[in-house]
Tab-separated table of C-alpha atoms in Angstrom:
chain	number	residue	atom	x	y	z
A	1467	MET	CA	285.872	40.034	157.193
A	1468	LYS	CA	286.418	39.183	153.518
A	1469	LYS	CA	285.327	35.770	152.299
A	1470	ASN	CA	287.926	33.446	150.709
A	1471	ILE	CA	286.984	32.220	147.226
A	1472	ASN	CA	288.393	30.110	144.400
A	1473	LEU	CA	287.754	31.945	141.135
A	1474	ILE	CA	286.657	30.484	137.772
A	1475	THR	CA	286.644	32.850	134.772
A	1476	PHE	CA	286.087	30.474	131.834
A	1477	ASP	CA	283.258	28.327	130.509
A	1478	LEU	CA	283.222	24.880	132.126
A	1479	ASN	CA	283.081	22.804	128.956
A	1480	LYS	CA	284.164	19.290	127.974
A	1481	ASP	CA	287.510	20.499	126.554
A	1482	ILE	CA	288.725	21.653	129.968
A	1483	ASN	CA	289.981	19.075	132.475
A	1484	PHE	CA	288.385	20.557	135.610
A	1485	LYS	CA	286.520	17.743	137.378
A	1486	LYS	CA	289.160	17.082	140.040
A	1487	TYR	CA	289.097	20.739	141.114
A	1488	ASN	CA	285.437	20.843	142.177
A	1489	LYS	CA	285.552	22.588	145.553
A	1490	THR	CA	282.926	24.157	147.803
A	1491	LYS	CA	284.541	27.605	147.632
A	1492	ASN	CA	284.584	27.730	143.825
A	1493	ILE	CA	282.874	30.857	142.495
A	1494	LEU	CA	282.075	31.721	138.877
A	1495	ILE	CA	282.974	35.238	137.790
A	1496	GLY	CA	279.592	35.259	136.015
A	1497	ASP	CA	276.790	32.895	135.050
A	1498	TRP	CA	278.190	32.689	131.497
A	1499	CYS	CA	280.931	30.385	132.857
A	1500	ASN	CA	278.502	27.499	133.269
A	1501	LEU	CA	275.617	27.998	130.874
A	1502	LYS	CA	273.373	24.999	130.350
A	1503	LYS	CA	271.577	24.109	127.146
A	1504	ASN	CA	268.506	25.373	128.923
A	1505	TYR	CA	269.507	28.755	130.340
A	1506	TYR	CA	266.773	28.605	132.973
A	1507	ILE	CA	268.318	25.595	134.706
A	1508	GLN	CA	269.996	27.053	137.764
A	1509	ASN	CA	273.768	26.593	138.045
A	1510	LYS	CA	275.052	24.545	140.957
A	1511	ILE	CA	278.051	26.838	141.395
A	1512	ALA	CA	277.447	30.363	142.714
A	1513	ASN	CA	278.401	33.331	140.568
A	1514	LEU	CA	279.255	36.958	141.244
A	1515	ASP	CA	276.884	39.670	140.075
A	1516	PHE	CA	278.381	43.122	140.502
A	1517	TYR	CA	277.029	45.409	137.804
A	1518	ASN	CA	273.676	47.195	138.038
A	1519	LEU	CA	272.546	48.201	134.546
A	1520	ASN	CA	269.859	50.458	136.002
A	1521	ASN	CA	272.391	52.728	137.745
A	1522	ILE	CA	272.309	55.531	135.159
A	1523	ARG	CA	274.756	57.769	137.021
A	1524	GLN	CA	277.366	54.990	137.226
A	1525	ARG	CA	276.774	54.084	133.584
A	1526	THR	CA	277.359	57.707	132.534
A	1527	ASN	CA	280.540	57.919	134.633
A	1528	ASP	CA	281.747	54.691	133.004
A	1529	ALA	CA	280.990	56.130	129.554
A	1530	ASN	CA	283.013	59.278	130.282
A	1531	GLU	CA	285.984	57.283	131.579
A	1532	ILE	CA	285.911	54.985	128.546
A	1533	GLU	CA	285.801	57.982	126.205
A	1534	ASN	CA	288.759	59.649	127.967
A	1535	LEU	CA	290.778	56.429	127.780
A	1536	TYR	CA	289.925	56.117	124.098
A	1537	LYS	CA	291.087	59.637	123.228
A	1538	SER	CA	294.311	59.266	125.210
A	1539	LEU	CA	295.210	55.844	123.766
A	1540	LEU	CA	294.367	56.926	120.230
A	1541	ILE	CA	296.999	59.679	120.455
A	1542	ILE	CA	299.586	57.176	121.734
A	1543	ILE	CA	298.719	54.698	118.964
A	1544	THR	CA	298.935	57.417	116.294
A	1545	LYS	CA	302.411	58.425	117.435
A	1546	ASN	CA	303.764	54.870	117.743
A	1547	PHE	CA	302.148	53.424	114.610
A	1548	ASN	CA	303.542	56.302	112.569
A	1549	LEU	CA	307.009	55.612	113.997
A	1550	LEU	CA	306.747	51.845	113.540
A	1551	HIS	CA	305.403	51.987	109.960
A	1552	LYS	CA	307.260	55.202	108.985
A	1553	GLN	CA	304.003	56.915	108.066
A	1554	ASN	CA	302.643	60.398	108.646
A	1555	PHE	CA	298.957	59.636	109.155
A	1556	THR	CA	296.872	62.109	111.157
A	1557	THR	CA	295.067	61.013	114.308
A	1558	ARG	CA	291.730	61.130	112.463
A	1559	SER	CA	293.116	58.926	109.700
A	1560	TRP	CA	294.425	56.372	112.180
A	1561	GLU	CA	291.058	56.519	113.923
A	1562	ILE	CA	289.350	55.370	110.725
A	1563	ILE	CA	291.661	52.329	110.693
A	1564	VAL	CA	291.832	51.382	114.390
A	1565	GLY	CA	288.927	53.218	116.022
A	1566	ARG	CA	286.302	50.480	116.085
A	1567	TRP	CA	288.774	47.895	117.388
A	1568	LEU	CA	290.205	50.275	120.015
A	1569	HIS	CA	286.834	51.376	121.371
A	1570	THR	CA	285.649	47.768	121.566
A	1571	LEU	CA	288.873	46.683	123.290
A	1572	ILE	CA	288.609	49.428	125.916
A	1573	CYS	CA	284.969	48.535	126.653
A	1574	ASP	CA	285.868	44.841	126.988
A	1575	ILE	CA	288.786	45.531	129.324
A	1576	TYR	CA	286.952	48.211	131.318
A	1577	ALA	CA	284.025	45.893	132.128
A	1578	ARG	CA	286.344	43.142	133.372
A	1579	TRP	CA	288.556	45.614	135.259
A	1580	GLN	CA	285.499	46.868	137.184
A	1581	ILE	CA	284.434	43.318	138.036
A	1582	ILE	CA	287.887	42.369	139.377
A	1583	SER	CA	288.164	45.676	141.277
A	1584	LYS	CA	284.895	44.930	143.091
A	1585	LEU	CA	286.014	41.364	143.717
A	1586	LYS	CA	289.214	42.703	145.275
A	1587	LYS	CA	287.175	44.952	147.560
A	1588	ASN	CA	284.789	42.236	148.764
A	1589	TYR	CA	286.715	38.937	148.643
A	1590	LYS	CA	290.090	37.321	149.211
A	1591	LEU	CA	291.325	35.217	146.320
A	1592	SER	CA	292.517	31.856	147.636
A	1593	ILE	CA	292.850	30.074	144.292
A	1594	PHE	CA	292.771	31.371	140.748
A	1595	TYR	CA	292.220	28.765	138.042
A	1596	LYS	CA	294.175	29.681	134.917
A	1597	LEU	CA	293.932	27.846	131.617
A	1598	ASN	CA	297.268	26.629	130.287
A	1599	LEU	CA	297.205	28.620	127.037
A	1600	LYS	CA	299.824	30.757	125.301
A	1601	ASP	CA	299.095	34.469	124.975
A	1602	ASP	CA	299.815	34.671	121.259
A	1603	ILE	CA	296.929	32.386	120.265
A	1604	PHE	CA	294.630	35.325	121.059
A	1605	ILE	CA	296.192	37.764	118.574
A	1606	PRO	CA	293.299	38.699	116.249
A	1607	GLU	CA	293.423	38.747	112.448
A	1608	ASN	CA	291.391	41.914	111.944
A	1609	THR	CA	288.772	44.183	113.506
A	1610	VAL	CA	285.822	41.845	113.119
A	1611	HIS	CA	287.835	38.883	114.444
A	1612	TYR	CA	288.633	40.838	117.594
A	1613	ARG	CA	284.999	41.875	117.996
A	1614	MET	CA	283.810	38.261	117.796
A	1615	MET	CA	286.352	36.624	120.136
A	1616	PRO	CA	285.167	38.094	123.477
A	1617	ARG	CA	281.571	37.311	122.527
A	1618	ALA	CA	282.138	33.624	121.759
A	1619	TYR	CA	280.323	31.043	123.877
A	1620	HIS	CA	283.514	29.423	125.194
A	1621	GLN	CA	284.799	32.672	126.814
A	1622	TYR	CA	288.495	31.824	126.273
A	1623	TYR	CA	289.349	35.394	125.322
A	1624	SER	CA	287.412	36.743	128.275
A	1625	HIS	CA	289.432	34.436	130.540
A	1626	PHE	CA	292.629	35.739	128.922
A	1627	LEU	CA	291.678	39.329	129.857
A	1628	PHE	CA	290.622	38.365	133.385
A	1629	SER	CA	293.852	36.462	133.998
A	1630	LYS	CA	295.954	39.402	132.784
A	1631	ILE	CA	294.070	41.819	135.063
A	1632	ILE	CA	294.449	39.534	138.091
A	1633	GLU	CA	298.158	39.131	137.363
A	1634	PHE	CA	298.587	42.914	136.921
A	1635	MET	CA	296.765	43.639	140.196
A	1636	LYS	CA	298.852	40.911	141.897
A	1637	LEU	CA	295.758	39.198	143.297
A	1638	ASN	CA	297.026	35.677	142.606
A	1639	LYS	CA	299.701	35.740	145.310
A	1640	LYS	CA	298.333	32.738	147.220
A	1641	LYS	CA	297.865	30.086	144.570
A	1642	THR	CA	297.327	29.841	140.827
A	1643	ILE	CA	296.331	26.428	139.527
A	1644	SER	CA	297.141	25.811	135.879
A	1645	ILE	CA	294.336	23.905	134.130
A	1646	ASN	CA	295.074	21.747	131.119
A	1647	CYS	CA	292.697	21.765	128.189
A	1648	ASN	CA	292.374	20.303	124.731
A	1649	LEU	CA	294.578	22.797	122.893
A	1650	THR	CA	293.621	21.528	119.446
A	1651	GLN	CA	289.936	22.003	120.203
A	1652	VAL	CA	290.530	25.414	121.811
A	1653	LYS	CA	292.284	26.599	118.643
A	1654	LYS	CA	289.382	25.275	116.563
A	1655	GLU	CA	286.939	27.243	118.700
A	1656	LEU	CA	289.026	30.405	118.318
A	1657	GLU	CA	289.169	29.817	114.557
A	1658	LYS	CA	285.372	29.961	114.455
A	1659	SER	CA	285.574	33.625	115.494
A	1660	LYS	CA	287.535	34.518	112.365
A	1661	GLU	CA	285.709	36.384	109.650
A	1662	GLU	CA	286.982	37.975	106.448
A	1663	GLU	CA	285.229	41.069	105.146
A	1664	PHE	CA	284.410	41.022	101.440
A	1665	VAL	CA	285.512	43.915	99.246
A	1666	TYR	CA	284.675	44.901	95.680
A	1667	GLY	CA	285.892	47.244	92.982
A	1668	MET	CA	283.618	49.812	91.391
A	1669	PHE	CA	282.908	51.218	87.963
A	1670	SER	CA	282.699	54.907	88.746
A	1671	LYS	CA	281.784	57.819	86.470
A	1672	SER	CA	280.957	61.382	87.430
A	1673	LEU	CA	279.913	64.452	85.428
A	1674	SER	CA	280.087	66.807	88.378
A	1675	LYS	CA	281.466	66.111	91.844
A	1676	ASN	CA	283.463	62.875	92.094
A	1677	ILE	CA	281.330	60.788	94.476
A	1678	PHE	CA	282.137	57.243	95.624
A	1679	LEU	CA	279.228	55.274	97.120
A	1680	TYR	CA	280.320	52.043	98.848
A	1681	LYS	CA	278.584	49.587	101.204
A	1682	SER	CA	275.754	52.015	101.707
A	1683	SER	CA	272.726	49.749	102.378
A	1684	LEU	CA	270.690	52.280	100.396
A	1685	ASP	CA	267.391	51.244	98.935
A	1686	ARG	CA	267.834	50.869	95.171
A	1687	LYS	CA	265.384	53.680	94.383
A	1688	ILE	CA	267.220	56.059	96.714
A	1689	ALA	CA	270.592	55.172	95.144
A	1690	LEU	CA	269.228	55.767	91.622
A	1691	SER	CA	267.791	59.137	92.659
A	1692	LEU	CA	271.223	60.142	94.060
A	1693	PHE	CA	272.907	59.119	90.789
A	1694	LYS	CA	270.434	61.227	88.842
A	1695	LYS	CA	270.569	64.312	91.058
A	1696	TYR	CA	274.364	64.487	91.452
A	1697	LEU	CA	275.254	63.197	87.954
A	1698	PHE	CA	277.337	60.196	88.900
A	1699	ILE	CA	277.114	56.414	88.760
A	1700	ASN	CA	278.764	53.628	90.731
A	1701	TYR	CA	278.391	50.006	89.661
A	1702	PRO	CA	279.971	47.304	91.861
A	1703	PHE	CA	282.161	44.535	90.475
A	1704	LYS	CA	282.330	40.993	91.842
A	1705	LYS	CA	282.968	40.627	95.575
A	1706	LYS	CA	286.404	39.416	96.662
A	1707	ILE	CA	288.098	38.243	99.835
A	1708	TYR	CA	291.866	38.835	99.920
A	1709	LYS	CA	294.014	36.278	101.732
A	1710	LEU	CA	296.539	37.914	104.020
A	1711	THR	CA	299.353	36.460	106.096
A	1712	ASN	CA	298.422	34.411	109.147
A	1713	LYS	CA	301.936	34.635	110.559
A	1714	LYS	CA	302.578	36.542	113.777
A	1715	ASN	CA	305.610	38.827	113.831
A	1716	ILE	CA	306.525	38.559	117.514
A	1717	THR	CA	309.706	40.613	117.020
A	1718	LEU	CA	307.650	43.489	115.604
A	1719	ARG	CA	305.141	43.232	118.423
A	1720	ASN	CA	307.837	43.184	121.110
A	1721	LYS	CA	309.405	46.256	119.536
A	1722	LEU	CA	306.063	48.036	119.710
A	1723	HIS	CA	305.537	46.792	123.276
A	1724	LYS	CA	308.710	48.522	124.456
A	1725	LYS	CA	307.520	51.799	122.959
A	1726	LEU	CA	304.024	51.486	124.425
A	1727	ILE	CA	305.080	50.731	128.007
A	1728	SER	CA	307.349	53.785	127.905
A	1729	GLU	CA	304.103	55.804	127.702
A	1730	LYS	CA	302.966	54.627	131.150
A	1731	LYS	CA	302.086	57.261	133.743
A	1732	ASN	CA	301.549	56.783	137.471
A	1733	ASN	CA	298.172	58.544	137.557
A	1734	ASN	CA	296.125	56.030	135.546
A	1735	ILE	CA	296.537	52.382	136.501
A	1736	LEU	CA	293.937	51.080	134.046
A	1737	LYS	CA	295.562	52.912	131.152
A	1738	ASN	CA	298.928	51.442	132.170
A	1739	PHE	CA	297.421	47.968	132.126
A	1740	ILE	CA	296.036	48.455	128.612
A	1741	LEU	CA	299.436	49.672	127.417
A	1742	GLU	CA	300.995	46.583	129.006
A	1743	ILE	CA	298.895	44.110	126.995
A	1744	LEU	CA	298.128	46.155	123.874
A	1745	HIS	CA	300.716	44.357	121.729
A	1746	LEU	CA	298.829	41.085	122.314
A	1747	THR	CA	295.459	42.518	121.266
A	1748	ILE	CA	296.298	44.521	118.119
A	1749	PRO	CA	294.924	42.860	114.959
A	1750	LYS	CA	297.408	41.717	112.322
A	1751	SER	CA	295.678	44.020	109.855
A	1752	PHE	CA	297.291	46.990	111.670
A	1753	LEU	CA	300.767	45.436	112.052
A	1754	GLU	CA	301.821	42.384	110.030
A	1755	ASN	CA	299.397	43.126	107.156
A	1756	PHE	CA	299.421	46.929	107.244
A	1757	PHE	CA	301.469	47.460	104.070
A	1758	LYS	CA	299.767	44.645	102.157
A	1759	ILE	CA	296.360	46.171	102.910
A	1760	LYS	CA	297.569	49.639	101.973
A	1761	LYS	CA	298.900	48.349	98.652
A	1762	ILE	CA	295.639	46.518	97.858
A	1763	SER	CA	293.600	49.632	98.698
A	1764	ASN	CA	295.707	51.701	96.289
A	1765	ASN	CA	295.209	49.145	93.500
A	1766	MET	CA	291.457	48.707	93.918
A	1767	GLN	CA	289.190	49.927	91.143
A	1768	TRP	CA	288.065	52.882	93.201
A	1769	PRO	CA	288.155	56.634	92.385
A	1770	THR	CA	291.650	58.109	92.629
A	1771	ASN	CA	290.592	61.569	93.767
A	1772	PRO	CA	287.030	61.457	95.113
A	1773	ASN	CA	285.462	64.629	96.464
A	1774	TYR	CA	283.102	62.622	98.642
A	1775	ILE	CA	283.044	59.063	100.012
A	1776	LEU	CA	279.577	57.879	101.081
A	1777	THR	CA	279.128	54.734	103.144
A	1778	SER	CA	276.921	53.186	105.777
A	1779	TYR	CA	279.029	50.379	107.231
A	1780	GLY	CA	282.213	50.034	105.132
A	1781	HIS	CA	284.265	51.953	107.713
A	1782	TYR	CA	283.547	49.412	110.463
A	1783	ASN	CA	285.286	46.167	109.497
A	1784	ASP	CA	286.484	46.515	105.880
A	1785	GLU	CA	290.234	46.934	106.454
A	1786	ILE	CA	290.999	47.695	102.789
A	1787	PHE	CA	288.300	50.343	102.539
A	1788	LYS	CA	289.387	51.847	105.878
A	1789	SER	CA	292.961	52.193	104.589
A	1790	TYR	CA	291.626	53.870	101.438
A	1791	CYS	CA	289.490	56.303	103.466
A	1792	ALA	CA	292.365	57.128	105.822
A	1793	GLN	CA	294.607	58.071	102.897
A	1794	LYS	CA	291.948	60.004	100.988
A	1795	ARG	CA	290.975	62.001	104.069
A	1796	MET	CA	294.495	63.441	104.185
A	1797	SER	CA	294.039	64.514	100.549
A	1798	GLY	CA	290.941	66.521	101.406
A	1799	THR	CA	288.185	63.994	100.618
A	1800	LYS	CA	285.018	64.400	102.700
A	1801	ILE	CA	283.518	61.295	104.286
A	1802	TYR	CA	279.746	61.090	104.731
A	1803	VAL	CA	278.189	58.240	106.714
A	1804	PHE	CA	274.557	57.153	106.505
A	1805	GLN	CA	273.225	55.957	109.842
A	1806	HIS	CA	273.316	52.168	109.651
A	1807	GLY	CA	271.425	51.156	112.767
A	1808	ALA	CA	270.699	52.109	116.361
A	1809	GLY	CA	273.598	53.925	117.969
A	1810	GLY	CA	275.575	57.062	117.357
A	1811	ILE	CA	272.688	59.302	118.357
A	1812	PHE	CA	271.837	58.417	121.948
A	1813	ASP	CA	272.729	59.146	125.579
A	1814	ASP	CA	275.756	58.306	127.725
A	1815	GLY	CA	278.274	59.739	125.288
A	1816	ASP	CA	277.640	56.857	122.902
A	1817	PHE	CA	279.603	54.676	125.285
A	1818	PHE	CA	279.497	51.671	123.015
A	1819	GLY	CA	277.300	52.599	120.119
A	1820	LEU	CA	278.694	54.022	116.948
A	1821	ARG	CA	280.704	56.907	118.326
A	1822	ILE	CA	283.201	55.986	115.626
A	1823	ASP	CA	280.740	57.470	113.101
A	1824	LEU	CA	280.729	60.894	114.732
A	1825	ASN	CA	284.506	60.878	115.139
A	1826	CYS	CA	285.496	59.687	111.667
A	1827	ALA	CA	282.911	61.268	109.400
A	1828	ASP	CA	282.668	64.847	108.208
A	1829	ARG	CA	278.896	64.439	108.267
A	1830	ILE	CA	276.493	61.839	109.694
A	1831	LEU	CA	273.184	61.574	107.864
A	1832	SER	CA	270.925	60.366	110.659
A	1833	TRP	CA	267.438	58.935	110.698
A	1834	GLY	CA	264.627	61.226	111.799
A	1835	LYS	CA	265.189	64.562	113.508
A	1836	ASN	CA	268.187	63.675	115.669
A	1837	ILE	CA	270.814	66.409	115.773
A	1838	LYS	CA	274.160	65.839	117.444
A	1839	GLU	CA	277.555	67.381	116.693
A	1840	ASN	CA	278.268	66.792	112.985
A	1841	SER	CA	275.048	64.869	112.312
A	1842	LYS	CA	272.333	66.117	109.981
A	1843	PRO	CA	268.685	64.982	110.058
A	1844	PHE	CA	268.085	62.793	107.028
A	1845	PHE	CA	265.623	59.986	106.396
A	1846	TYR	CA	265.524	56.206	106.682
A	1847	THR	CA	267.709	55.052	103.778
A	1848	LYS	CA	267.007	51.321	103.750
A	1849	LYS	CA	264.212	49.504	101.997
A	1850	ILE	CA	260.929	49.785	103.850
A	1851	LEU	CA	259.029	46.500	103.763
A	1852	SER	CA	255.285	46.741	103.544
A	1853	GLU	CA	252.945	44.672	105.644
A	1854	LYS	CA	252.115	42.666	102.536
A	1855	THR	CA	255.673	41.332	102.418
A	1856	PHE	CA	254.929	39.080	105.398
A	1857	ASN	CA	252.441	36.291	105.017
A	1858	PHE	CA	250.913	35.929	108.435
A	1859	ASN	CA	247.585	35.906	110.181
A	1860	LYS	CA	246.927	39.181	112.007
A	1861	ASP	CA	244.933	37.308	114.625
A	1862	ASN	CA	248.105	35.622	115.852
A	1863	LYS	CA	249.886	37.414	118.680
A	1864	ILE	CA	253.486	36.536	117.769
A	1865	LEU	CA	255.331	37.087	114.480
A	1866	PHE	CA	258.671	35.245	114.097
A	1867	LEU	CA	261.188	36.910	111.709
């Protein structure tokens, strides 16, 4: 017989008026909902623990399902964004713009979908506690803003996803209790997740192939050797942050929503759910600010017709640079990506690493001897710090960096 529970999916902090709802059957969706200043102090409220990280077979199956969802949704987004913005971008060009956000979104939703599915199998939901918050406060500004929101300590965005899944699965039939919270403070907490990516123009001169090197993380000596060998030079101008509109175009998003839900199919419930809420999760940089970003990218002091674009991390969160790359790719420019960190070259189909590198780049220059798809063994491109850089006693057992 299934046990009846009252479910909490948000962090129990001082800005949420929850004291009068303390009940014996209350269960936390995870221990992150009631973290203490000292993590090792045991929570008084029980929490669910469904996922086994050591189950490699399950992890691989999850990775494959996430990758299939990603490919399918990317095609739908390409079609509908082209219609909405009256563009003719290829799928690979749209992937440069939206890929990192989309892959992150799918991983975030997939994890919570699995948790609620297992809850449904093992428990009966008597009460679901839902924060009294409007959906549109969770619309992200850009890629990096979306990436930071689900990872914030307060877990408001995580609660938003859980509540949408529970509503979609119709698990809250018995009773949903709306919880009031300090809306002003909640908005302040969400504001803390906002980040603007800096961008800079470039003095660029080439005597041979037109090469554009941007946000490469290359060691200075390596960059100078590249300039010398391939007869080009790039010199960055002052960094800038462009202010874009903060306004939400709900009419535009509702128009897109109608198109997206028309893509629903009966054979994939999770995909249908993502299509149902996608209009609430798309960053403004892809909708409200799309044309402004495109215009800025075309007016940046960057090469007009580069043969090659080389980067290490510019294609992750730099919306202006991503727009530039997406347009230049359709003109025949090759994009080379230096491996930036761990990820991109490991097992499980790169389920959350930097699969975006392999998909978007014409060539990945990887560290060491790793060979995978369009990657090519290269060398470590960042500055190697010698032991002398750190002033510490070798007799000590711990080095803090």
